[in-house]
XYZ file of C-alpha atoms in Angstrom:
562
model
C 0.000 0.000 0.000
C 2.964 2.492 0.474
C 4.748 1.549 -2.395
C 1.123 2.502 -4.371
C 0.635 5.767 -2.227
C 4.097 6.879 -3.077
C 3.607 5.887 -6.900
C 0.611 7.935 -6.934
C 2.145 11.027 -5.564
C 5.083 10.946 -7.661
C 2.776 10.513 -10.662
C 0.670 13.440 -9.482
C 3.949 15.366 -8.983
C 4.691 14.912 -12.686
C 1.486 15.410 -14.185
C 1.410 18.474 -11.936
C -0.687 21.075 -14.534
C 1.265 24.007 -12.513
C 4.396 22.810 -13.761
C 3.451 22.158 -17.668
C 2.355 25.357 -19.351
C 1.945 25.486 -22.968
C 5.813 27.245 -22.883
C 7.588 24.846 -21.079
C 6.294 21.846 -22.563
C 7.678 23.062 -26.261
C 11.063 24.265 -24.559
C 11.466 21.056 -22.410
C 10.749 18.476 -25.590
C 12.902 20.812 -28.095
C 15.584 20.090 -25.169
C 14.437 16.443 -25.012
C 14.426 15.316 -28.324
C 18.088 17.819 -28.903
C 19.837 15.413 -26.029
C 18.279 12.282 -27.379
C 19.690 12.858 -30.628
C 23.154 14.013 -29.788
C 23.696 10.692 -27.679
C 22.451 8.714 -30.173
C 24.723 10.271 -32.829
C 27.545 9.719 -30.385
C 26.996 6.440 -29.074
C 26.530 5.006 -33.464
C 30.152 7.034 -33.625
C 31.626 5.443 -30.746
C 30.744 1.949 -32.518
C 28.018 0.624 -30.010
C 24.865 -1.647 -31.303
C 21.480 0.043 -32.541
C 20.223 -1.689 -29.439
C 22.420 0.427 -27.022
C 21.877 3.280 -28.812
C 18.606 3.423 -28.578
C 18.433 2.502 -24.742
C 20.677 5.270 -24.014
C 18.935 8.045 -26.322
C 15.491 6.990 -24.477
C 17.627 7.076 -20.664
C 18.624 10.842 -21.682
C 15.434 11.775 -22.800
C 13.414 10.297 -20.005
C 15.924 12.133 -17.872
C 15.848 15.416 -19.113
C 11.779 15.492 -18.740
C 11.812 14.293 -15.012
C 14.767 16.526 -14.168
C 12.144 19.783 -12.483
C 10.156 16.676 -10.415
C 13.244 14.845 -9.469
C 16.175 16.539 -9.645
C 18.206 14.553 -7.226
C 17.338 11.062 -8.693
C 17.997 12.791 -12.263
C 21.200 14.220 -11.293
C 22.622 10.485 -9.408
C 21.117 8.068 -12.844
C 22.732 10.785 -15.002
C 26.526 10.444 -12.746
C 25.888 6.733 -13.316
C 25.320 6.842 -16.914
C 28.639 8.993 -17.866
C 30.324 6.851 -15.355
C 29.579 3.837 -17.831
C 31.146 5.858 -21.038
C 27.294 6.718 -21.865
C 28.933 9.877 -24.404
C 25.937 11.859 -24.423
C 24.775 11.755 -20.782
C 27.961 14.488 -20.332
C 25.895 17.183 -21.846
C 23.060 15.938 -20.254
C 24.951 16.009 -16.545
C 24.945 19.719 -17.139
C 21.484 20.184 -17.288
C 20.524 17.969 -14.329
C 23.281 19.317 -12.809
C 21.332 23.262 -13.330
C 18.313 22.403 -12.176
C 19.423 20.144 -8.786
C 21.115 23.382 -7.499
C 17.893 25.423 -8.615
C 14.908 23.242 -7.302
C 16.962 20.960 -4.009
C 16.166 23.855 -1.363
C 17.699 21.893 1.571
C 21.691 22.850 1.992
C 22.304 19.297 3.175
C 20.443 17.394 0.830
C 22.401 18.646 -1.979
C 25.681 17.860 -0.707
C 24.519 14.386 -0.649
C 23.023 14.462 -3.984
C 25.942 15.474 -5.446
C 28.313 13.563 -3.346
C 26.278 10.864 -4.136
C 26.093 11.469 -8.024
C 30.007 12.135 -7.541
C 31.101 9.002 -5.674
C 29.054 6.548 -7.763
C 30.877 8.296 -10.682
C 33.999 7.841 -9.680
C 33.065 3.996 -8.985
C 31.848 3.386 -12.139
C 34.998 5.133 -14.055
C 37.702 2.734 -12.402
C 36.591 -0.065 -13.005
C 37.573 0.689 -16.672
C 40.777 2.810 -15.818
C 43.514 2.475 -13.337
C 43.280 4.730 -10.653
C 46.236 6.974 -11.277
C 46.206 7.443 -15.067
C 45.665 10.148 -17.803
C 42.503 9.041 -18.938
C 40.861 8.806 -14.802
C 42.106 12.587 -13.592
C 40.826 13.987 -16.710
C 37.417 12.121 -16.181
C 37.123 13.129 -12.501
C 38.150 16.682 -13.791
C 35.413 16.528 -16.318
C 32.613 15.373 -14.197
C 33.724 18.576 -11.708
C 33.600 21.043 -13.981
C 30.601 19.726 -16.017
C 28.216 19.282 -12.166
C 29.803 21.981 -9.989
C 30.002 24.836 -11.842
C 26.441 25.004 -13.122
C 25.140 23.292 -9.839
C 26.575 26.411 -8.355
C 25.349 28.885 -10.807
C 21.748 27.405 -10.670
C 21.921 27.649 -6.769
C 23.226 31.342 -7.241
C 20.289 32.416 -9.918
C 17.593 30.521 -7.534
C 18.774 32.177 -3.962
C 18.968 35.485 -6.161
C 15.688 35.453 -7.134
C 14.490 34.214 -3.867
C 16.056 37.064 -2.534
C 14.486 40.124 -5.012
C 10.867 38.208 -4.254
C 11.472 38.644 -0.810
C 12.871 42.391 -0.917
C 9.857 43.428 -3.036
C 7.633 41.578 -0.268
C 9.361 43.494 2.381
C 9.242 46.795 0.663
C 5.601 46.399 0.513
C 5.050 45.466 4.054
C 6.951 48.648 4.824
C 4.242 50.683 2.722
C 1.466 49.171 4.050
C 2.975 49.876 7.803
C 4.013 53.392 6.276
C 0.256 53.901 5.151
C -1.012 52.497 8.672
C 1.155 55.228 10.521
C 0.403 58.162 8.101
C -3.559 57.211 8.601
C -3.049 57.211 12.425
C -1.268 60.174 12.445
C -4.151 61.877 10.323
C -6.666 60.334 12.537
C -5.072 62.200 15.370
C -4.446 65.323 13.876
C -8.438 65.186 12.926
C -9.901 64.466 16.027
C -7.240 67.207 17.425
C -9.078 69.689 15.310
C -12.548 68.126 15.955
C -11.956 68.803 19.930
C -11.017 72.287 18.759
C -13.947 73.150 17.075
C -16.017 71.760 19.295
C -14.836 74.133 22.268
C -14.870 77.217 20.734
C -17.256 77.422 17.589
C -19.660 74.686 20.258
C -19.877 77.260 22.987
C -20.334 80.288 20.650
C -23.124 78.623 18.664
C -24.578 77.687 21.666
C -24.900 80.648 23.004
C -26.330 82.425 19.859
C -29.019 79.876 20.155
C -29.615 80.538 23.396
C -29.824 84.092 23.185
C -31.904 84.124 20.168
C -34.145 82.001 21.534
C -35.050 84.373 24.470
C -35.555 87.203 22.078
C -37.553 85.850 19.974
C -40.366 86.024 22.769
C -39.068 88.876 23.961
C -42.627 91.290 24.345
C -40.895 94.267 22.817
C -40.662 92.777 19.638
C -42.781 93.512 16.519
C -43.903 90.690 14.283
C -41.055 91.059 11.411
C -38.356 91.133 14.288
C -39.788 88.547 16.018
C -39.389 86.327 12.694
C -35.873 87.486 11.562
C -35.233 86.473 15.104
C -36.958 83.120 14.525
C -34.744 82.426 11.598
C -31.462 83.273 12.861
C -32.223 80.664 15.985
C -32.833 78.393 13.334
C -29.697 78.834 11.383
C -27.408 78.504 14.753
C -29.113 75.678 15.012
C -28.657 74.007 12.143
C -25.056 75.282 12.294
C -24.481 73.281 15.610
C -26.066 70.303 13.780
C -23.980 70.951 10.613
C -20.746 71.466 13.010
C -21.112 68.043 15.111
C -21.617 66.599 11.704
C -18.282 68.039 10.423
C -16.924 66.843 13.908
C -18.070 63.605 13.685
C -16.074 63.178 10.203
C -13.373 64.331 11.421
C -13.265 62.346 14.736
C -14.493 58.783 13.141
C -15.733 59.205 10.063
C -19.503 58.852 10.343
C -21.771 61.675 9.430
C -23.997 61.455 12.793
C -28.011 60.980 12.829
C -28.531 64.115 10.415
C -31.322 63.358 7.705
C -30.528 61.877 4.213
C -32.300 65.024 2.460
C -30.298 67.620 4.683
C -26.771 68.821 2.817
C -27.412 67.325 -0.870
C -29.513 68.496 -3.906
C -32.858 67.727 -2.604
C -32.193 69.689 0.432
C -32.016 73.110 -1.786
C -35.731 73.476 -1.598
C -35.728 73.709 2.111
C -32.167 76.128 1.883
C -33.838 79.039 -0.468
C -37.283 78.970 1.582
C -35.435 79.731 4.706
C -33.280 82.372 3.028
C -36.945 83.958 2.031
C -38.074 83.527 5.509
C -35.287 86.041 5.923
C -36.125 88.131 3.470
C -34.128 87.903 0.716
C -35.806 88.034 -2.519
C -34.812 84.658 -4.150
C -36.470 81.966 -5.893
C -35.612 78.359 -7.601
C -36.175 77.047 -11.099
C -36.131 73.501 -11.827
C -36.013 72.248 -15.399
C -35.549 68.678 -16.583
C -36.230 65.254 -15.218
C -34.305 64.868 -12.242
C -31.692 61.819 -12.045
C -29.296 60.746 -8.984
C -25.776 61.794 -8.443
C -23.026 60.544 -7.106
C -23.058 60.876 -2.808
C -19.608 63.717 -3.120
C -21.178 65.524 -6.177
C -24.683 65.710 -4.819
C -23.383 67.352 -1.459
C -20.727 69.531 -3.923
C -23.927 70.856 -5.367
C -25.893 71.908 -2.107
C -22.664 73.507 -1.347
C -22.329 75.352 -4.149
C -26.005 76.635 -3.678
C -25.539 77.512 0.029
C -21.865 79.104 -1.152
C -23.666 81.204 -3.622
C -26.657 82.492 -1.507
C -24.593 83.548 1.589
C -21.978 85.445 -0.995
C -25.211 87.200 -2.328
C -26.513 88.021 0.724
C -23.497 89.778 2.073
C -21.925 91.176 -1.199
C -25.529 92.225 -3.101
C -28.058 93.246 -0.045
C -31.100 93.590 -1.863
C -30.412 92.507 -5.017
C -32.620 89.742 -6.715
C -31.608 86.120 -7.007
C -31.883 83.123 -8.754
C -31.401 79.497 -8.614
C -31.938 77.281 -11.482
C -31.577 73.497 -11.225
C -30.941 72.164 -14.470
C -31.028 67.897 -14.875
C -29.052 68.220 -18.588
C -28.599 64.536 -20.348
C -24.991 64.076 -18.960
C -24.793 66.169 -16.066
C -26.291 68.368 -13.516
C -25.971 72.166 -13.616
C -26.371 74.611 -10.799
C -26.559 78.029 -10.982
C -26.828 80.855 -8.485
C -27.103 84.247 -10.427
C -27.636 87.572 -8.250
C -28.818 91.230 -10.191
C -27.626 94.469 -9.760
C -27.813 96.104 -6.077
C -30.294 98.547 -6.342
C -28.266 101.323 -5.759
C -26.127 100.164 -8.697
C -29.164 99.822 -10.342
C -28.651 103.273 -12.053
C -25.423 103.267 -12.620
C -25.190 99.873 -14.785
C -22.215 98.265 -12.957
C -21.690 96.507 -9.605
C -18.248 95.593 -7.861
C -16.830 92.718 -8.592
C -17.789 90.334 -6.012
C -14.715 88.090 -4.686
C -14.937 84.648 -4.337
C -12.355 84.202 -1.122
C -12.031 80.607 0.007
C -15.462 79.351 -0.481
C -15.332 79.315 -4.145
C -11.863 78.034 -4.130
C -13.113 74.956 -2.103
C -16.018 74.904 -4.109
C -13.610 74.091 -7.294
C -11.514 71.556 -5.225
C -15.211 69.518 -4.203
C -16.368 69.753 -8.103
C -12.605 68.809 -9.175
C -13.384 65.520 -6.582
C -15.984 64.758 -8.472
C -15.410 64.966 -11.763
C -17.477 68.536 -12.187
C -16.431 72.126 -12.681
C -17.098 75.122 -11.220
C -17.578 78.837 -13.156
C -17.756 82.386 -10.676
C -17.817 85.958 -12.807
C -19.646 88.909 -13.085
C -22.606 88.909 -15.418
C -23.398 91.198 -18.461
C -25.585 94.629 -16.828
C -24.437 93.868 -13.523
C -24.458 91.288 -10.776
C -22.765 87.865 -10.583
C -23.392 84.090 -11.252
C -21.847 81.255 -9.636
C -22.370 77.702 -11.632
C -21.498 74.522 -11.338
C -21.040 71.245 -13.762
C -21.557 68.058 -11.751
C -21.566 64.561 -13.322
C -24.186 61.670 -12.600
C -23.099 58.440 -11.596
C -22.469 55.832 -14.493
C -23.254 56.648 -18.283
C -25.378 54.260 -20.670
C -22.028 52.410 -21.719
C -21.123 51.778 -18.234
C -18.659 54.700 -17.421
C -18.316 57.723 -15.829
C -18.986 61.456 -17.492
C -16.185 63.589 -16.723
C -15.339 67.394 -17.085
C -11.759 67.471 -16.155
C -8.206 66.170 -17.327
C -7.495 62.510 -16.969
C -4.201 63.537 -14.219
C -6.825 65.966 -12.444
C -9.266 63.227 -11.512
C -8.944 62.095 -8.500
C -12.211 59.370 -8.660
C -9.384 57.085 -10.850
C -7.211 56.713 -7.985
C -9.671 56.808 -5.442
C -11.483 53.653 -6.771
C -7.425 51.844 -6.425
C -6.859 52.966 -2.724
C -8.063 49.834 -0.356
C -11.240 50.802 2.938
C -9.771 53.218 4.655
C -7.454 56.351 3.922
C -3.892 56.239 2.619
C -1.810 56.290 -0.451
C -2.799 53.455 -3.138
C -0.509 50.408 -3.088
C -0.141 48.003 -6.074
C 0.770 44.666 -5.908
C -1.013 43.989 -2.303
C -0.021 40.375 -1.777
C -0.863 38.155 1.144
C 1.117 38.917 4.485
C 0.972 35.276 5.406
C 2.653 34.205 1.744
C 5.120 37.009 2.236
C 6.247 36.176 6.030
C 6.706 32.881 4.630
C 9.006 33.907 2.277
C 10.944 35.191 4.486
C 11.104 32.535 7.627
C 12.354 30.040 4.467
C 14.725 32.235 3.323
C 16.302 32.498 6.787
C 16.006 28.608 7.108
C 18.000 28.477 4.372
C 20.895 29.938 6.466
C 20.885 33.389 4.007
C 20.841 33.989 0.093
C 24.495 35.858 0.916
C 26.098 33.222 2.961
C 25.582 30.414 0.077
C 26.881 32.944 -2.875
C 29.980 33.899 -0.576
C 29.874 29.856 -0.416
C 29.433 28.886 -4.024
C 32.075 31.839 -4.941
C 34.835 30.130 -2.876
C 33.961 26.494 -4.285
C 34.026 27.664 -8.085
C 37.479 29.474 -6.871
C 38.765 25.905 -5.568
C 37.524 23.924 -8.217
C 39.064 26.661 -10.588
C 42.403 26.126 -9.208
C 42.268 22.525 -8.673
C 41.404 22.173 -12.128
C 44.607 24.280 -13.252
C 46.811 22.520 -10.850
C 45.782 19.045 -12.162
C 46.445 19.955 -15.898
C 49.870 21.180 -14.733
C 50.514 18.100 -13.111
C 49.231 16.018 -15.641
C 51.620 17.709 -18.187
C 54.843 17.579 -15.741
C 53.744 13.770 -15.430
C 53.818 13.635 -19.001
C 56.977 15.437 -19.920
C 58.616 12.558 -17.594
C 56.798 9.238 -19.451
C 56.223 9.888 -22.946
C 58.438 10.416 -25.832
C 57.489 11.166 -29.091
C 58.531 8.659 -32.688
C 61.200 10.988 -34.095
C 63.105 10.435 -30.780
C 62.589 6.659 -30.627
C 63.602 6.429 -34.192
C 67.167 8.616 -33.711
C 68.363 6.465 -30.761
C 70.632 3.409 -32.504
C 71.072 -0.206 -30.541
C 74.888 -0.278 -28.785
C 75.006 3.322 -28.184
C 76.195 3.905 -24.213
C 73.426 3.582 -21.201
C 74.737 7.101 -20.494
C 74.123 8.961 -23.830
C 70.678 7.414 -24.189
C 69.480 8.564 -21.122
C 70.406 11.875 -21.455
C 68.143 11.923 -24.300
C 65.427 10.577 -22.644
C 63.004 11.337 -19.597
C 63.936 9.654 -16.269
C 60.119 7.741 -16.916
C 59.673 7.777 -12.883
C 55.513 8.429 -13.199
C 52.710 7.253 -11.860
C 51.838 7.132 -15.262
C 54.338 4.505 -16.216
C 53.400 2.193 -13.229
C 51.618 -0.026 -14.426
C 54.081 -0.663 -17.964
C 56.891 -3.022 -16.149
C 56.433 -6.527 -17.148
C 54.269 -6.015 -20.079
C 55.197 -6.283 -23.107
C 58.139 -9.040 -25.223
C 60.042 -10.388 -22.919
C 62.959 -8.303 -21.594
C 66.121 -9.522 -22.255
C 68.583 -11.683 -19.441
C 70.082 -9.456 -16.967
C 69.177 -6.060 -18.776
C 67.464 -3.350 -17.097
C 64.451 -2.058 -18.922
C 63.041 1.602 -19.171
C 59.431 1.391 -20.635
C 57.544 4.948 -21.692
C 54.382 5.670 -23.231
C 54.142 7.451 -27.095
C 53.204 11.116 -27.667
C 51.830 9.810 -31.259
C 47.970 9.479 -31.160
C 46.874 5.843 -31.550
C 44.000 5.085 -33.319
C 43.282 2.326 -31.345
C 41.301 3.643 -28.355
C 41.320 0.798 -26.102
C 45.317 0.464 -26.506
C 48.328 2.509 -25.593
C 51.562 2.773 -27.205
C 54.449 1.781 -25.359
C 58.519 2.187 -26.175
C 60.616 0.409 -24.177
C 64.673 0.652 -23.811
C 66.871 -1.967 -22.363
C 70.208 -1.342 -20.554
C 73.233 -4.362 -20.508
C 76.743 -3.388 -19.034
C 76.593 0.316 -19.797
C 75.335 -0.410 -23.618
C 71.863 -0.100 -25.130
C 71.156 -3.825 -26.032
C 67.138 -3.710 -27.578
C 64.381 -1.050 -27.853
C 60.834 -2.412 -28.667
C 57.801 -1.001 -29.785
C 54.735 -2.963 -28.424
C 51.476 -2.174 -27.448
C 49.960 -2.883 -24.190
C 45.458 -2.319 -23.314
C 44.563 0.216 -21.202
C-alpha cells in the first residue's frame, strides 16, 4: 500500500498542470528530443549496437523530462550513466546538474546528492581505468567542472531570485505599515481639530441659540423682528447640527443621525425657503427630469447653492436672485445668479464680487468629483456662480467627466483599499510574504551560500589548473614522441641514451613493467608511453629501452590495453 501511495504522488507530482504550461512543454521536448539525438549520434560514432543506442537516447530523454520533479534522482542516474562511457549523458549532466542546485532547497540534501552522483561516478569510471592514469584525472576533472560549476550557478540564480521576491515583499510590508502610521497620524491630527472646534465654535453657537431664543419672545418685539429672530435661531441651530456633523467626520468618520435630504440636492428646496423667511428676494427654477448623483457631487452641489446664496446676501443686499436646477442629459448644472444692487441699479455696474475661500473649495469639491465650477460677473451687472456636476455611471457603463485625466482624482480613489492612505499596487498576502521570508532564513541566508558557491568555483578553478599542470609535468617525464625513438641506434652507451630521454619515474608509467616481449637476461628495462595518437582507443603505445653493461642492447615497440 505504500509503495502505491508513493507511486501515486510521484505521478501526481509529474502530471502536476502548474508545472506544464503550454511554454515549457515546447522548450522542455525541443531540449528532449536535442539530447536524445546528440547521444544517439555519439553512441553510433563510438561503434556501439542500434540496441544500445537506442536505450541510451530513451535514458537521456526520459531524464531530461523528469529533471524539475526529481532533480536529485535525475542528477545520481545521469553520474551513473557517464560513469559507464554513456557519451551523451555528459551534456546531459549539465542540465541535471542546473536544475538540482535550482529546485533541491535543503543545503544538506544537496551535498549528498551530489556527493552521491560524484562518488558513484567515480566507482563506475575505475573499473575501466587504473586509478592513477591520464585518462581517470581527466574524467574526474570533467565530471567537476561539467556538475559543480552550473550546480553552483543554478543555486546562485535561484537564492537570487528568492532574494528580489522577498525584498519586493518586504518593501511592501513597509508601505502598508508606512500607510497604517500616516492614517493614524491623520486620525489624530483630525480628532485634534474636531476637539477644537467643538470648544470654541460649540460654545459660541450655543450661546447664539440661546440668546436668540429668548428674544424671539421677547414682548418688545414687533412681528417682522420677532421672525428674523426666529430664523437666525434656526440657522445657529442648524449650524451646531452641521458642526457636530463636520466633527463627527473628522473624529471617526460617520456623518452622525442628520437626515438623508439635509446637505445634498434635494435639500435646496428647504435652503432658499429659509433664506426667504429672511427676506431675501430669491427663488428656484427647476427644469428637466431629475436623475441621482453621485453621494460627493450631490453634497458639492448643495454647497455650491448655500456658497452662492450667503456670498449674495453679504456682497448684493437687496439685489434679486436666482437658482436654477438644471437635470441636462450628462450632467447636472447649478446656478446661483444675483442682479444688480439697487443702488447700482442706475449706474449699470456693480463691484466685482470676490470669491475668497469658499469658491476656491467649491472648485476643489467639483474637481473631486469629476465637475467644474464657473464664478464671474454677469453682463448689466451682478454675478453668477455655476457649477457642472456629473451623474453616476453613463449608458455604456462609465463615468462622465469634465476634467483632465491627471486631475481626476475618482481614478485613484477607486485603487486605494477601505480606509485612507496612499494606493498600493501589488497587495499580496502577508501570510505568503512572512513565509518567504522565515524560508529564506532557514536556508541559512541567500548571501552566505553565494559567498559559499564563490569560494567552491574558486577551488575547483584552481584545482582544475593545478591538475592539468601536473598532468603535463607527469607527461613530460613518461612519454616520448617517434622521431626520438627512431634517432636512438642499438649499442650506443646507457649514459648517452638517457640523457636523451626522460627519467620515466611516473605514476603514469606504473603499471608498464612486465608487459610487453620479454625483456632480455640481466638487462634493465626503461618502458615509456608514445606522444603519437593511436587510433586504437582501447590500446596505448608503449617504447621500451633496455640497458646491458653500460650499452643499449634492444628497444621495442609494443602495445599494451589500457
Amino acid at each position: 500500500m505504500a509503495v502505491r501511495r508513493r507511486a501515486r504522488e510521484l505521478w501526481a507530482r509529474l502530471t502536476d498542470p502548474a508545472q506544464w504550461n503550454w511554454r515549457r512543454m515546447t522548450g522542455e521536448a525541443v531540449l528532449a528530443l536535442g539530447l536524445g539525438l546528440l547521444t544517439a549520434l555519439a553512441e553510433e560514432l563510438s561503434g556501439r549496437g542500434w540496441i544500445l543506442v537506442v536505450l541510451a537516447s530513451l535514458a537521456v530523454v526520459l531524464l531530461s523530462l523528469v529533471r524539475r520533479t526529481l532533480p536529485a534522482t535525475a542528477l545520481v542516474l545521469t553520474a551513473a550513466m557517464s560513469g559507464m562511457s554513456v557519451n551523451g549523458a555528459f551534456l546531459l549532466l549539465m542540465v541535471a546538474s542546473w536544475s538540482a542546485g535550482r529546485r533541491i532547497d535543503a543545503v544538506l540534501r544537496a551535498l549528498g546528492a551530489y556527493a552521491a552522483a560524484f562518488v558513484l561516478f567515480e566507482v563506475l569510471v575505475l573499473r575501466e581505468l587504473r586509478p592513477v592514469s591520464p585518462e581517470s584525472v581527466l574524467a574526474t576533472l570533467m565530471f567537476l567542472v561539467l556538475t559543480v560549476v552550473p550546480g553552483l550557478t543554478g543555486r546562485y540564480w535561484a537564492q537570487r531570485r528568492t532574494l528580489v521576491r522577498t525584498l519586493q515583499e518586504r518593501h511592501l510590508q513597509l508601505l502598508r505599515e508606512r500607510e497604517m502610521v500616516a492614517g493614524q497620524a491623520r486620525m489624530r491630527e483630525r480628532q485634534r481639530i474636531a476637539q477644537d472646534m467643538h470648544d470654541s465654535l460649540g460654545h459660541q453657537l450655543a450661546l447664539i441659540a440661546v440668546q436668540t431664543g429668548a428674544l424671539e419672545v421677547s414682548r418688545g418685539l414687533s412681528d417682522q423682528q420677532r421672525e428674523a429672530v426666529g430664523v437666525l435661531r434656526e440657522a445657529s441651530v442648524t449650524a451646531m447640527r452641521e458642526l457636530r456633523a463636520v466633527v463627527g467626520v473628522l473624529k471617526d468618520g460617520t456623518v452622525g443621525d442628520e437626515e438623508p435630504d439635509a446637505r445634498v440636492v434635494a435639500g435646496i428646496g428647504g435652503l432658499v425657503d429659509s433664506a426667504a423667511a429672511a427676506g431675501v428676494r430669491v427663488r428656484l427654477e427647476r427644469s428637466g427630469e431629475a436623475r441621482p448623483l453621485a453621494p460627493a457631487a450631490d453634497h458639492a452641489a448643495y454647497r455650491l447653492v448655500q456658497e452662492g446664496l450667503t456670498n449674495a446676501c453679504k456682497h448684493a443686499r437687496g439685489a434679486a436672485i436666482t437658482v436654477c436646477l438644471r437635470y441636462e442629459p450628462d450632467s447636472l448644472v447649478v446656478e446661483v445668479a444675483n442682479g444688480p444692487t439697487p443702488q447700482e441699479a442706475g449706474t449699470g455696474r456693480s463691484e466685482a464680487v470676490s470669491g475668497g475661500q469658499g469658491i476656491t473649495g467649491l472648485r476643489e469639491r467639483a474637481r473631486l468629483t469629476g465637475g467644474i465650477v464657473h464664478a464671474g460677473p454677469v453682463e448689466g451687472g451682478g454675478f453668477r456662480l455655476a457649477g457642472v456636476f456629473p451623474y453616476g455611471a453613463g449608458e455604456d457603463g462609465g463615468t462622465t467627466t469634465f476634467v483632465a485625466a491627471e486631475d481626476d482624482f475618482r481614478q485613484q480613489l477607486t485603487a486605494v483599499a477601505p480606509g485612507e492612505g496612499e494606493p498600493v499596487n501589488g497587495r499580496l498576502d502577508p501570510r505568503e510574504e512572512f513565509k518567504n521570508v522565515m524560508s529564506l532564513r532557514k536556508n541559512n541566508g541567500c548571501l552566505i551560500g553565494c559567498v559559499v558557491g564563490l569560494v567552491l568555483l574558486v577551488g575547483l578553478v584552481v584545482l582544475v589548473v593545478l591538475g592539468f599542470g601536473m598532468v603535463l609535468k607527469e607527461a613530460d617525464k613518461a612519454m616520448i614522441d617517434h622521431k626520438t625513438y627512431e634517432s636512438i641506434r642499438v649499442g650506443a652507451s646507457e649514459e648517452a641514451v638517457r640523457k636523451e630521454l626522460p627519467s620515466g619515474r611516473s605514476f603514469l608509467t606504473d603499471g608498464l613493467q612486465g608487459q610487453g616481449p620479454a625483456e632480455p637476461a640481466g638487462a634493465k628495462c626503461l618502458s615509456l608511453l608514445a606522444k603519437d595518437s593511436s587510433s586504437e582507443l582501447s590500446t596505448e603505445r608503449v617504447y621500451r629501452f633496455c640497458f646491458k653493461e653500460g650499452k643499449l642492447v634492444e628497444k621495442r615497440d609494443f602495445r599494451v590495453a589500457m
